[in-house]
Coordinates of C-alpha atoms in Angstrom, one line a residue:
Chain A
M1 CA 63.8 -135.0 18.7
R2 CA 67.3 -135.7 16.7
T3 CA 69.8 -137.5 18.6
A4 CA 73.4 -136.2 18.2
V5 CA 75.6 -137.3 15.9
M6 CA 78.6 -138.8 16.8
E7 CA 81.7 -137.3 15.7
C8 CA 84.9 -139.5 16.3
R9 CA 87.3 -139.9 13.7
V10 CA 89.9 -142.8 14.1
L11 CA 93.0 -143.0 11.8
S12 CA 93.7 -147.0 11.7
I13 CA 97.4 -147.7 10.2
Q14 CA 97.1 -152.1 9.7
S15 CA 97.8 -154.1 6.9
H16 CA 94.9 -154.5 4.3
V17 CA 94.0 -158.3 3.2
V18 CA 92.5 -158.6 -0.5
R19 CA 90.3 -161.7 1.2
G20 CA 89.3 -162.8 5.1
Y21 CA 89.3 -160.1 8.4
V22 CA 92.7 -159.6 9.7
G23 CA 94.2 -155.7 10.2
N24 CA 91.9 -153.1 8.7
K25 CA 89.8 -155.3 7.9
S26 CA 89.2 -156.4 10.6
A27 CA 88.8 -153.7 12.5
T28 CA 87.5 -151.2 9.6
F29 CA 83.7 -152.4 9.7
P30 CA 83.1 -152.9 13.0
L31 CA 84.1 -149.3 14.2
Q32 CA 82.1 -148.2 11.0
V33 CA 79.2 -150.0 11.7
L34 CA 79.4 -148.3 15.0
G35 CA 79.8 -144.9 13.5
F36 CA 83.2 -144.3 13.8
E37 CA 84.4 -142.4 10.9
V38 CA 87.8 -144.9 10.0
D39 CA 90.6 -143.3 7.6
S40 CA 92.8 -146.3 6.8
I41 CA 96.7 -146.4 5.8
N42 CA 96.9 -149.8 4.3
S43 CA 100.7 -150.7 5.6
V44 CA 101.0 -154.0 3.1
Q45 CA 98.3 -155.3 0.6
F46 CA 98.1 -159.2 0.8
S47 CA 95.7 -162.0 -0.6
N48 CA 94.9 -163.2 2.4
H49 CA 96.8 -164.0 6.0
T50 CA 99.9 -165.7 6.1
G51 CA 98.3 -168.4 8.2
Y52 CA 97.3 -170.2 4.9
A53 CA 99.0 -172.2 2.8
H54 CA 100.4 -169.0 0.0
W55 CA 100.4 -165.1 0.2
K56 CA 101.0 -162.9 -2.1
G57 CA 101.5 -159.0 -2.3
Q58 CA 103.2 -155.9 -1.5
V59 CA 104.6 -153.6 1.4
L60 CA 104.3 -150.6 1.9
T61 CA 107.6 -148.6 2.6
A62 CA 107.9 -145.7 5.8
E63 CA 108.3 -143.0 3.3
E64 CA 105.9 -144.0 1.3
L65 CA 103.1 -144.1 4.6
N66 CA 104.7 -140.4 4.8
V67 CA 103.7 -139.7 1.6
L68 CA 100.5 -140.5 2.6
Y69 CA 100.3 -138.8 5.5
E70 CA 101.4 -135.9 4.0
G71 CA 98.5 -135.9 1.5
I72 CA 96.2 -135.7 4.4
K73 CA 98.3 -132.9 6.2
L74 CA 98.8 -130.8 3.0
N75 CA 94.8 -130.4 2.8
K76 CA 95.0 -129.6 6.6
V77 CA 92.8 -132.5 7.4
N78 CA 95.2 -134.6 9.6
H79 CA 93.1 -133.9 13.2
Y80 CA 91.5 -137.1 14.4
D81 CA 90.8 -138.8 17.9
Y82 CA 92.0 -141.9 17.9
I83 CA 95.0 -143.9 16.2
L84 CA 95.0 -147.8 16.1
T85 CA 98.2 -149.5 15.2
G86 CA 98.7 -153.6 15.4
Y87 CA 100.5 -155.6 13.5
S88 CA 104.2 -154.4 11.9
R89 CA 107.1 -156.2 11.1
D90 CA 109.7 -153.5 9.5
T91 CA 111.5 -150.8 12.4
S92 CA 111.8 -147.8 10.3
F93 CA 108.1 -148.1 9.3
L94 CA 106.9 -148.3 13.3
E95 CA 108.8 -145.5 13.6
T96 CA 107.5 -143.6 10.7
V97 CA 104.5 -144.5 12.9
V98 CA 105.9 -142.7 15.6
D99 CA 106.3 -139.4 14.5
I100 CA 103.3 -139.3 12.4
I101 CA 101.2 -140.0 16.2
K102 CA 103.5 -137.6 17.9
E103 CA 102.6 -134.7 14.7
L104 CA 98.4 -135.7 15.2
K105 CA 99.2 -135.3 19.3
K106 CA 100.4 -131.8 18.7
A107 CA 97.5 -131.4 16.4
N108 CA 95.4 -132.5 18.5
P109 CA 96.6 -133.1 22.3
S110 CA 93.3 -135.1 23.5
L111 CA 93.9 -138.1 20.7
V112 CA 93.8 -141.4 22.5
Y113 CA 96.4 -144.0 20.7
V114 CA 95.4 -146.9 21.2
C115 CA 98.3 -149.5 20.4
D116 CA 98.1 -153.5 20.0
P117 CA 102.0 -154.2 20.6
V118 CA 101.9 -157.2 18.3
M119 CA 105.6 -159.1 19.0
G120 CA 105.0 -162.7 20.1
D121 CA 103.3 -165.4 21.5
L122 CA 103.6 -168.3 23.7
G123 CA 107.4 -167.6 24.8
A124 CA 108.1 -167.0 20.9
M125 CA 108.4 -163.9 18.9
Y126 CA 107.1 -163.4 16.0
V127 CA 108.6 -160.3 14.6
P128 CA 112.0 -159.5 14.3
E129 CA 114.0 -159.2 17.6
N130 CA 114.8 -155.2 16.9
L131 CA 111.0 -154.2 17.5
L132 CA 111.3 -154.8 21.1
P133 CA 113.8 -151.7 21.8
I134 CA 111.3 -149.6 19.7
Y135 CA 107.7 -150.4 21.2
K136 CA 110.0 -150.3 24.4
N137 CA 111.2 -146.8 24.0
K138 CA 109.1 -145.0 21.7
V139 CA 106.0 -147.2 21.1
V140 CA 104.4 -147.6 24.2
P141 CA 105.2 -144.3 26.1
L142 CA 103.4 -143.1 23.2
A143 CA 100.4 -145.0 24.0
E144 CA 97.3 -144.6 25.9
I145 CA 96.0 -147.9 25.4
L146 CA 97.6 -151.2 25.3
T147 CA 96.3 -154.9 24.4
P148 CA 99.6 -157.2 24.9
N149 CA 99.5 -160.9 25.7
Q150 CA 101.1 -162.1 28.3
F151 CA 104.5 -162.1 26.6
E152 CA 104.2 -159.2 25.4
A153 CA 103.5 -157.8 28.4
E154 CA 106.3 -159.7 29.8
L155 CA 108.6 -158.8 27.3
L156 CA 108.0 -155.0 26.9
T157 CA 108.7 -155.2 31.8
G158 CA 111.1 -158.0 32.1
R159 CA 109.3 -159.3 34.3
K160 CA 107.6 -162.7 34.1
I161 CA 104.2 -163.5 35.5
S162 CA 102.9 -166.4 37.2
T163 CA 100.2 -165.0 39.5
E164 CA 97.9 -162.4 39.6
D165 CA 99.9 -160.4 41.5
D166 CA 103.0 -160.5 39.3
A167 CA 100.1 -159.6 36.8
I168 CA 99.4 -156.4 39.0
K169 CA 102.9 -155.2 39.3
V170 CA 103.1 -155.9 35.2
M171 CA 100.2 -153.7 34.0
D172 CA 101.3 -150.8 37.1
L173 CA 104.7 -151.5 35.2
L174 CA 103.5 -150.4 31.6
H175 CA 101.4 -147.2 33.3
E176 CA 104.6 -146.1 34.5
M177 CA 105.9 -146.5 30.7
G178 CA 103.0 -144.9 29.6
P179 CA 99.4 -145.9 29.0
D180 CA 96.7 -145.4 31.3
T181 CA 95.1 -148.3 30.2
V182 CA 96.5 -152.2 30.1
V183 CA 94.3 -155.2 29.0
L184 CA 96.5 -158.2 29.2
T185 CA 94.2 -160.3 26.8
S186 CA 95.3 -163.2 27.6
T187 CA 97.8 -164.7 30.1
D188 CA 98.2 -168.9 31.4
L189 CA 97.0 -167.8 34.7
P190 CA 95.0 -170.7 36.7
S191 CA 91.6 -169.7 36.4
K192 CA 88.8 -170.2 39.0
R193 CA 86.4 -171.0 36.9
G194 CA 88.4 -174.6 35.6
D195 CA 90.8 -175.0 32.6
Q196 CA 88.2 -174.7 29.8
F197 CA 89.1 -170.6 30.6
L198 CA 91.3 -168.7 30.3
V199 CA 92.1 -165.3 32.7
A200 CA 92.1 -161.6 31.2
L201 CA 93.2 -159.0 32.9
G202 CA 92.7 -154.8 33.0
S203 CA 93.6 -151.9 34.1
Q204 CA 92.5 -148.3 33.6
K205 CA 94.4 -145.3 35.9
I206 CA 92.1 -142.4 36.7
R207 CA 93.9 -139.3 37.2
K208 CA 92.2 -137.3 39.8
P209 CA 91.9 -133.3 39.7
D210 CA 93.7 -133.1 43.0
G211 CA 96.6 -134.9 41.0
T212 CA 96.5 -138.2 42.5
S213 CA 95.4 -141.0 40.9
S214 CA 94.2 -144.6 41.6
S215 CA 93.4 -147.3 39.1
Q216 CA 90.8 -149.8 38.8
K217 CA 91.5 -153.5 38.5
I218 CA 89.5 -155.8 37.2
C219 CA 89.7 -159.6 35.7
L220 CA 87.6 -161.9 33.2
D221 CA 87.5 -165.7 32.9
I222 CA 87.4 -165.6 29.5
P223 CA 86.0 -169.5 28.1
K224 CA 88.6 -171.2 26.1
V225 CA 87.8 -171.7 22.1
D226 CA 89.2 -174.9 20.6
A227 CA 90.5 -173.1 17.6
V228 CA 93.1 -170.8 15.7
F229 CA 92.1 -167.6 14.9
V230 CA 94.0 -165.0 12.6
G231 CA 92.1 -161.2 13.2
T232 CA 91.0 -161.9 16.4
G233 CA 93.5 -159.3 18.3
D234 CA 93.1 -156.7 16.0
L235 CA 89.1 -157.1 16.7
F236 CA 89.7 -156.2 19.9
A237 CA 91.6 -153.5 20.2
A238 CA 89.5 -152.0 17.7
M239 CA 86.7 -153.0 19.8
L240 CA 88.0 -152.0 23.0
L241 CA 88.6 -148.5 21.6
A242 CA 85.1 -148.4 20.8
W243 CA 83.7 -149.5 24.2
T244 CA 85.9 -147.0 26.4
H245 CA 85.3 -144.7 24.2
H246 CA 81.5 -145.4 25.3
H247 CA 82.9 -145.8 28.9
P248 CA 85.6 -143.8 29.3
N249 CA 85.9 -143.8 32.9
D250 CA 84.4 -147.3 33.2
L251 CA 86.8 -150.2 31.9
K252 CA 84.9 -152.2 33.3
T253 CA 81.8 -152.3 31.5
A254 CA 84.1 -151.4 28.4
C255 CA 86.3 -155.1 29.2
E256 CA 82.6 -156.8 28.9
K257 CA 81.5 -155.6 26.0
T258 CA 84.4 -156.2 24.3
V259 CA 85.0 -159.8 25.4
S260 CA 81.1 -160.4 24.5
V261 CA 81.6 -158.8 21.4
M262 CA 84.5 -161.1 20.9
H263 CA 82.6 -164.3 22.0
H264 CA 79.8 -163.9 19.6
V265 CA 81.8 -163.4 16.7
I266 CA 84.2 -166.2 17.5
K267 CA 81.7 -168.6 18.2
R268 CA 79.4 -167.6 14.8
T269 CA 82.9 -168.0 13.3
I270 CA 83.4 -171.7 15.0
T271 CA 80.0 -172.5 14.4
Y272 CA 80.1 -171.6 11.1
A273 CA 83.8 -173.3 10.3
N274 CA 83.0 -176.3 11.5
G275 CA 79.8 -177.0 8.9
V276 CA 81.2 -175.8 6.3
A277 CA 84.7 -178.4 7.2
G278 CA 82.0 -181.4 7.7
P279 CA 82.0 -184.0 10.7
G280 CA 85.6 -184.8 11.8
N281 CA 87.5 -182.2 9.5
K282 CA 89.7 -179.7 10.9
P283 CA 88.5 -176.5 9.5
S284 CA 91.2 -174.6 7.5
P285 CA 92.2 -170.9 7.5
A286 CA 90.2 -170.2 4.6
Q287 CA 87.1 -171.6 6.7
L288 CA 88.0 -169.4 10.1
E289 CA 87.9 -166.3 9.0
L290 CA 85.9 -164.1 11.0
R291 CA 82.2 -164.2 10.1
M292 CA 82.3 -160.3 10.3
V293 CA 79.5 -159.1 8.1
Q294 CA 77.2 -161.8 10.0
S295 CA 78.4 -160.5 13.2
K296 CA 76.8 -157.1 12.4
A297 CA 74.4 -156.7 15.6
D298 CA 76.2 -158.2 17.9
I299 CA 78.9 -155.5 17.0
E300 CA 76.1 -152.6 17.4
N301 CA 74.8 -154.0 21.0
P302 CA 76.3 -157.2 22.2
A303 CA 74.5 -158.6 25.0
I304 CA 76.9 -159.5 27.7
V305 CA 78.4 -162.8 28.3
L306 CA 80.3 -162.5 30.8
E307 CA 81.2 -160.1 34.3
A308 CA 84.5 -158.8 34.7
K309 CA 85.5 -158.8 38.4
V310 CA 86.8 -155.3 40.2
L311 CA 90.1 -156.9 42.3
Q312 CA 91.2 -154.2 43.6
K313 CA 91.0 -150.1 44.0
S314 CA 94.5 -149.1 45.0
L315 CA 95.4 -145.4 45.9
D316 CA 98.5 -144.0 44.9
Q317 CA 100.0 -140.9 46.1
K318 CA 101.4 -140.3 43.2
R319 CA 101.4 -136.5 41.9
Chain B
M1 CA 72.9 -164.7 2.4
E2 CA 76.4 -166.2 1.2
C3 CA 77.5 -163.9 -1.5
R4 CA 80.7 -162.9 -2.3
V5 CA 81.8 -159.9 -4.1
L6 CA 85.0 -159.2 -5.4
S7 CA 85.9 -155.0 -6.4
I8 CA 88.6 -153.3 -7.8
Q9 CA 88.7 -149.9 -6.8
S10 CA 91.1 -147.4 -5.3
H11 CA 91.3 -147.1 -1.5
V12 CA 92.1 -143.9 -0.2
V13 CA 93.2 -143.1 3.0
R14 CA 90.7 -140.8 3.9
G15 CA 86.9 -140.0 2.1
Y16 CA 84.5 -142.3 0.2
V17 CA 85.7 -143.2 -3.5
G18 CA 86.2 -146.3 -5.0
N19 CA 86.2 -149.4 -2.9
K20 CA 85.7 -146.7 0.6
S21 CA 82.7 -146.6 -1.2
A22 CA 81.2 -149.5 -1.7
S23 CA 82.8 -151.9 1.1
F24 CA 80.5 -150.8 4.0
P25 CA 77.3 -150.2 2.5
L26 CA 78.0 -153.7 0.6
Q27 CA 78.8 -155.5 3.6
V28 CA 76.4 -153.5 6.1
L29 CA 73.5 -155.2 3.4
G30 CA 75.5 -158.8 4.3
F31 CA 77.8 -159.4 1.8
E32 CA 81.3 -160.6 1.8
V33 CA 83.5 -157.9 0.1
D34 CA 86.9 -159.1 -1.0
S35 CA 88.4 -156.0 -1.9
I36 CA 91.3 -154.9 -3.8
N37 CA 93.0 -151.3 -4.1
S38 CA 94.1 -150.8 -7.1
V39 CA 95.4 -147.3 -5.5
Q40 CA 96.2 -145.9 -2.3
F41 CA 95.8 -142.4 -1.6
S42 CA 95.9 -140.1 0.8
N43 CA 92.4 -138.4 -0.6
H44 CA 90.2 -138.3 -3.8
T45 CA 91.9 -135.9 -6.5
G46 CA 89.1 -133.1 -6.5
Y47 CA 91.0 -131.5 -3.0
S48 CA 93.6 -129.3 -3.2
H49 CA 96.6 -132.0 -2.6
W50 CA 96.4 -135.5 -3.1
K51 CA 99.0 -138.2 -2.9
G52 CA 99.5 -142.1 -2.9
Q53 CA 100.8 -144.8 -5.1
V54 CA 99.5 -147.1 -7.3
L55 CA 99.0 -151.0 -8.1
T56 CA 101.1 -151.9 -11.4
A57 CA 99.1 -154.7 -13.5
D58 CA 101.5 -156.8 -12.6
E59 CA 100.5 -156.2 -9.1
L60 CA 97.4 -156.8 -9.3
H61 CA 98.5 -160.3 -11.2
V62 CA 100.4 -161.6 -7.7
L63 CA 97.7 -160.9 -6.1
Y64 CA 95.1 -162.4 -8.0
E65 CA 97.7 -165.3 -8.0
G66 CA 97.1 -165.8 -3.7
I67 CA 93.7 -166.0 -3.9
K68 CA 93.6 -168.6 -6.8
L69 CA 96.4 -170.8 -5.1
N70 CA 94.2 -170.4 -1.7
N71 CA 92.0 -172.4 -4.1
V72 CA 89.8 -169.4 -2.9
H73 CA 88.8 -167.9 -6.5
H74 CA 85.2 -168.1 -6.2
Y75 CA 82.8 -165.1 -5.8
D76 CA 79.4 -164.2 -7.3
Y77 CA 79.9 -160.6 -8.2
V78 CA 82.9 -158.6 -9.4
L79 CA 82.7 -155.2 -9.4
T80 CA 84.8 -152.6 -10.6
G81 CA 84.8 -148.6 -11.3
Y82 CA 87.0 -146.0 -12.1
T83 CA 91.0 -147.4 -13.8
R84 CA 92.9 -145.0 -15.8
D85 CA 95.7 -148.0 -17.2
T86 CA 94.8 -149.7 -19.8
S87 CA 97.7 -152.4 -18.8
F88 CA 95.3 -152.4 -15.1
L89 CA 92.3 -152.6 -16.9
E90 CA 93.2 -155.4 -19.4
M91 CA 94.6 -157.6 -16.2
V92 CA 90.7 -156.9 -14.8
V93 CA 90.0 -158.9 -17.5
D94 CA 91.9 -161.9 -17.4
I95 CA 90.7 -161.8 -13.7
V96 CA 86.7 -161.7 -14.6
Q97 CA 87.3 -164.3 -17.8
E98 CA 89.1 -166.9 -15.4
L99 CA 86.9 -166.0 -12.5
K100 CA 83.7 -167.1 -14.8
R101 CA 84.9 -169.7 -16.1
A102 CA 85.2 -171.0 -12.3
N103 CA 82.0 -169.8 -11.2
P104 CA 79.6 -169.2 -14.8
N105 CA 77.2 -167.7 -12.8
L106 CA 79.5 -164.8 -11.5
V107 CA 78.0 -161.3 -12.6
Y108 CA 80.2 -158.5 -13.3
V109 CA 78.8 -155.3 -12.4
C110 CA 80.6 -152.9 -14.4
D111 CA 80.8 -148.9 -14.1
P112 CA 82.5 -147.7 -17.1
V113 CA 84.1 -144.9 -16.3
L114 CA 85.3 -142.6 -19.1
G115 CA 84.1 -138.9 -18.5
D116 CA 81.1 -137.0 -17.9
H117 CA 79.7 -133.9 -19.9
G118 CA 80.8 -134.3 -23.2
S119 CA 84.3 -134.6 -22.3
M120 CA 86.6 -137.8 -21.1
Y121 CA 88.4 -137.5 -18.3
V122 CA 90.4 -141.1 -18.3
P123 CA 93.1 -141.7 -21.0
Q124 CA 91.6 -142.1 -24.9
N125 CA 93.0 -144.9 -24.9
L126 CA 91.1 -146.9 -22.6
Y127 CA 88.0 -145.9 -25.0
P128 CA 88.6 -149.5 -26.6
V129 CA 89.5 -151.7 -24.5
Y130 CA 86.3 -150.9 -22.8
K131 CA 84.7 -151.4 -25.2
N132 CA 85.6 -154.3 -27.3
K133 CA 87.1 -156.1 -24.2
V134 CA 85.5 -154.7 -21.3
V135 CA 82.0 -153.9 -22.0
P136 CA 81.6 -157.4 -23.6
V137 CA 82.6 -159.6 -20.4
A138 CA 80.0 -157.2 -18.3
D139 CA 76.5 -158.6 -17.2
I140 CA 75.2 -155.5 -15.4
I141 CA 76.9 -151.3 -16.3
T142 CA 76.2 -148.1 -15.1
P143 CA 77.2 -145.8 -18.3
N144 CA 76.4 -142.2 -17.9
Q145 CA 74.7 -140.7 -20.7
F146 CA 78.7 -139.7 -22.4
E147 CA 80.0 -142.6 -21.5
A148 CA 76.4 -144.6 -23.3
E149 CA 76.8 -142.5 -26.2
L150 CA 80.5 -142.8 -26.3
L151 CA 80.3 -146.5 -26.3
T152 CA 77.1 -147.0 -28.9
G153 CA 78.5 -143.7 -30.9
K154 CA 75.1 -142.9 -31.0
N155 CA 73.7 -139.7 -29.3
I156 CA 71.0 -139.2 -27.1
S157 CA 68.2 -136.1 -27.4
T158 CA 65.0 -138.0 -26.9
E159 CA 63.8 -140.8 -24.7
K160 CA 63.6 -143.2 -27.8
D161 CA 67.6 -142.5 -28.7
A162 CA 68.5 -143.8 -25.0
V163 CA 66.1 -146.8 -25.5
E164 CA 67.8 -147.2 -29.0
V165 CA 71.7 -146.8 -27.5
M166 CA 70.4 -148.9 -24.3
D167 CA 69.7 -151.8 -27.0
L168 CA 72.9 -151.7 -28.8
L169 CA 74.1 -152.1 -25.5
H170 CA 72.8 -154.9 -24.3
A171 CA 73.9 -156.5 -28.1
M172 CA 77.5 -155.4 -26.8
G173 CA 77.1 -157.8 -24.0
P174 CA 75.4 -156.7 -21.3
D175 CA 71.7 -157.7 -20.0
T176 CA 71.6 -154.8 -17.5
V177 CA 72.1 -151.6 -18.0
V178 CA 71.8 -148.2 -16.1
I179 CA 72.3 -144.9 -17.7
T180 CA 72.8 -143.0 -14.8
S181 CA 71.9 -139.5 -15.9
S182 CA 70.7 -138.2 -19.0
D183 CA 70.2 -133.9 -19.8
L184 CA 67.0 -135.6 -20.9
P185 CA 63.9 -133.1 -20.3
P186 CA 62.9 -134.8 -17.1
R187 CA 58.8 -134.3 -16.9
L188 CA 59.0 -133.6 -13.2
G189 CA 60.7 -129.8 -14.1
D190 CA 64.3 -128.5 -14.4
R191 CA 64.9 -129.5 -10.2
F192 CA 64.7 -133.1 -11.5
L193 CA 66.8 -135.1 -13.6
V194 CA 65.7 -138.5 -15.6
S195 CA 68.0 -142.0 -15.1
L196 CA 67.4 -144.6 -17.6
G197 CA 67.5 -148.3 -17.3
S198 CA 67.3 -151.5 -19.4
Q199 CA 66.9 -155.6 -18.5
R200 CA 66.8 -158.2 -20.8
H201 CA 65.1 -161.2 -19.6
V202 CA 64.8 -165.1 -20.8
R203 CA 61.5 -166.3 -20.5
P204 CA 60.8 -170.0 -19.2
D205 CA 59.6 -170.4 -22.9
G206 CA 63.0 -168.8 -24.1
S207 CA 61.8 -166.2 -25.3
R208 CA 63.2 -163.0 -23.9
T209 CA 61.6 -159.6 -22.8
T210 CA 63.2 -156.6 -22.3
E211 CA 62.0 -154.6 -18.9
R212 CA 62.3 -150.9 -19.8
V213 CA 62.2 -148.0 -16.7
R214 CA 62.6 -144.0 -16.7
I215 CA 63.4 -142.2 -13.2
E216 CA 63.3 -139.2 -12.2
V217 CA 66.2 -138.4 -9.5
P218 CA 66.0 -134.8 -7.8
K219 CA 68.7 -133.1 -8.4
V220 CA 71.9 -131.5 -6.0
D221 CA 73.6 -128.4 -6.4
A222 CA 77.0 -129.8 -5.3
V223 CA 79.5 -131.6 -6.5
F224 CA 79.5 -135.3 -5.2
V225 CA 82.7 -137.6 -5.5
G226 CA 82.1 -140.8 -4.7
T227 CA 78.4 -141.6 -6.0
G228 CA 79.1 -143.6 -9.1
D229 CA 81.2 -146.1 -6.8
L230 CA 78.3 -146.2 -4.4
F231 CA 75.8 -145.9 -7.1
A232 CA 77.4 -149.3 -8.7
A233 CA 77.5 -151.6 -5.4
M234 CA 73.7 -150.6 -4.3
L235 CA 72.7 -151.0 -7.5
L236 CA 74.3 -154.3 -6.9
A237 CA 73.1 -155.7 -4.1
W238 CA 69.5 -154.6 -5.2
T239 CA 69.1 -156.1 -8.5
H240 CA 70.6 -159.5 -6.3
H241 CA 67.9 -159.0 -3.9
Y242 CA 65.6 -158.2 -7.2
P243 CA 67.1 -160.5 -10.1
N244 CA 63.8 -160.1 -12.3
D245 CA 62.3 -156.5 -11.6
L246 CA 64.4 -153.9 -12.6
K247 CA 62.1 -150.8 -11.6
T248 CA 62.4 -151.8 -8.0
A249 CA 66.7 -152.4 -7.4
C250 CA 66.4 -148.9 -9.3
E251 CA 64.1 -147.2 -7.0
K252 CA 66.1 -148.8 -3.6
T253 CA 69.7 -147.7 -5.4
F254 CA 68.5 -144.4 -6.5
S255 CA 66.4 -144.2 -3.0
V256 CA 69.9 -144.6 -0.7
M257 CA 71.6 -142.7 -3.1
H258 CA 69.2 -139.8 -2.3
H259 CA 69.3 -140.4 1.2
V260 CA 72.8 -140.3 1.3
I261 CA 73.3 -137.1 -0.4
R262 CA 70.5 -135.4 1.0
R263 CA 72.1 -136.4 4.6
T264 CA 76.0 -134.8 3.3
I265 CA 74.5 -131.6 1.6
S266 CA 73.2 -130.8 5.4
Y267 CA 76.0 -131.7 7.1
A268 CA 78.2 -130.5 4.6
H269 CA 76.6 -126.6 4.5
E270 CA 76.4 -126.7 8.7
L271 CA 80.0 -127.4 8.9
A272 CA 80.5 -124.7 5.8
G273 CA 78.7 -122.0 7.2
P274 CA 75.9 -120.3 6.0
G275 CA 76.6 -118.5 2.1
R276 CA 80.1 -120.8 2.4
R277 CA 80.6 -123.4 -0.8
P278 CA 81.4 -126.2 1.2
S279 CA 85.3 -127.7 0.0
P280 CA 86.0 -131.3 -1.1
P281 CA 86.7 -132.4 2.7
Q282 CA 83.4 -131.1 3.9
L283 CA 81.2 -132.6 1.4
E284 CA 82.7 -136.3 1.2
L285 CA 79.1 -139.1 1.5
R286 CA 78.2 -139.2 5.6
M287 CA 78.3 -143.0 4.7
V288 CA 78.6 -144.3 8.2
Q289 CA 75.9 -141.8 9.2
S290 CA 73.5 -143.4 7.0
K291 CA 74.1 -147.3 7.5
A292 CA 69.8 -146.9 8.9
D293 CA 69.5 -146.1 4.9
I294 CA 71.7 -148.7 4.1
E295 CA 70.1 -151.2 4.6
D296 CA 66.3 -150.5 4.4
P297 CA 66.3 -147.4 2.2
A298 CA 62.8 -145.2 2.1
I299 CA 61.5 -145.0 -1.4
V300 CA 61.4 -141.5 -2.5
T301 CA 62.4 -141.6 -6.1
E302 CA 59.6 -143.3 -8.6
A303 CA 60.9 -145.6 -11.7
T304 CA 58.0 -146.2 -14.0
L305 CA 58.0 -148.7 -17.0
I306 CA 58.3 -147.6 -20.2
S307 CA 58.1 -149.5 -23.8

């Protein structure tokens, strides 16, 4: 008996690094391993990520991005099921991405745009400030799935998060801006499991045929890791794409799988990095590169290592 | 397995040629693949349209400098393929030579892409660069018959000619040579084509020996793009696992090709519909769908040892 082969095509517009796993390097292999066709536009080509002592390379201009898209369009192969974007530093590039997404949505109205609105963390922006209005007014309204951290969620909604209730309100505000699925990838809310854990939350709006909508809100306690990783956010967004694809109305399961994959990759990476660095030495950025190819089995079939808690099912009588 | 490959090849947004063709299969087999994209095009140049940008020799150098400055320019393999630019190719040679100084055991797998079926499809001035600079630093090369004849100046009409040409190529540098396709008459009939391989070994006692193989590969009635890039990548992988057994390395490599191509052609015909010739987009290799075959190829071709 032949099982049906999944036909699902993703357009991922992210950075390329020669060495290591960020941007497209972080997203592509795991998605391919899960059977997705990944078309990738490299927004930059750098030797490595910018956390190393040195980095060198070239950036793609908005014009060059448009040229590449033109090539795809001329061949009439501009049909995608998903778009995935992440870290960007250039407003005109981001605006061209928006134009491309709008066109791709005209070509396929069912297209799902997964957007990591990368702007900063821990209270500070690490992209140019003029990207915020573009994300807020043009990008987020087009997104179906959004993966902000706490800082980015606060920035986009203009609302601070001090309690779980705040987080719920912020996710609802983000739903109103566009995306039906929002995951707050990390917050500094206190975890009931203690200070070795961080709290992540998710909210998925489910529209019923009768016009009403409800939302499933979940919360996860994620074990903290004592290291700075780069590329994990990109892997997260890619895996959330994959697992919401397989569990489109079950954010709880999609998040459990996504966070579990992250856990396995990070554990393997930190073990390896500590091994290479040697006892008492802090691993370097090069040593902390994600152990991506070594984690293939976990990516394909992640053992679930945590359970998401369903917070509430709220009924909004919105039409 | 800790094995790091530096692959310097094209990138296409859509489809499987160059780095897109080589990276996934190598990663699936557990290799760490660092990739420098020599170009970024929307798709390969066999489509009706193609658009994109090329990397200059200077920009290639800048990327390599970044790797070097971080002291991470340590590779077990370098892999290169289709290039159109002599200064780019010469920069690649400089990089390979430096990487070999950093790791004397580095293996350079080179597909000397020059042309096919009797004519060159790259600028003619690449030929002396391949002949005098690139091939001498290569450890494994995968020319087709035309490229093998061009590089050695000798024509192949018989298996004996092929053996002599491979010996001439060994003398130029590489210890492993695979002539990926030839128009020698197959023993299994005209639905097959003949490929040949030759590998030089040094015995523990210092004496040299050469293992030569002949592989008959089922022909396919379609034009594929990216198969040569997949071949070189998989030959890298299987010679890594079978460093002294070219026969097995070739059987695995040609078998993977066969599975991927068969899956691709079935799918392409399904998409095109009965009686229609599939288009280039429809003929893109079914790479991600072939993961299991890439990981563990069932052997479907047979290599025979020849003298």
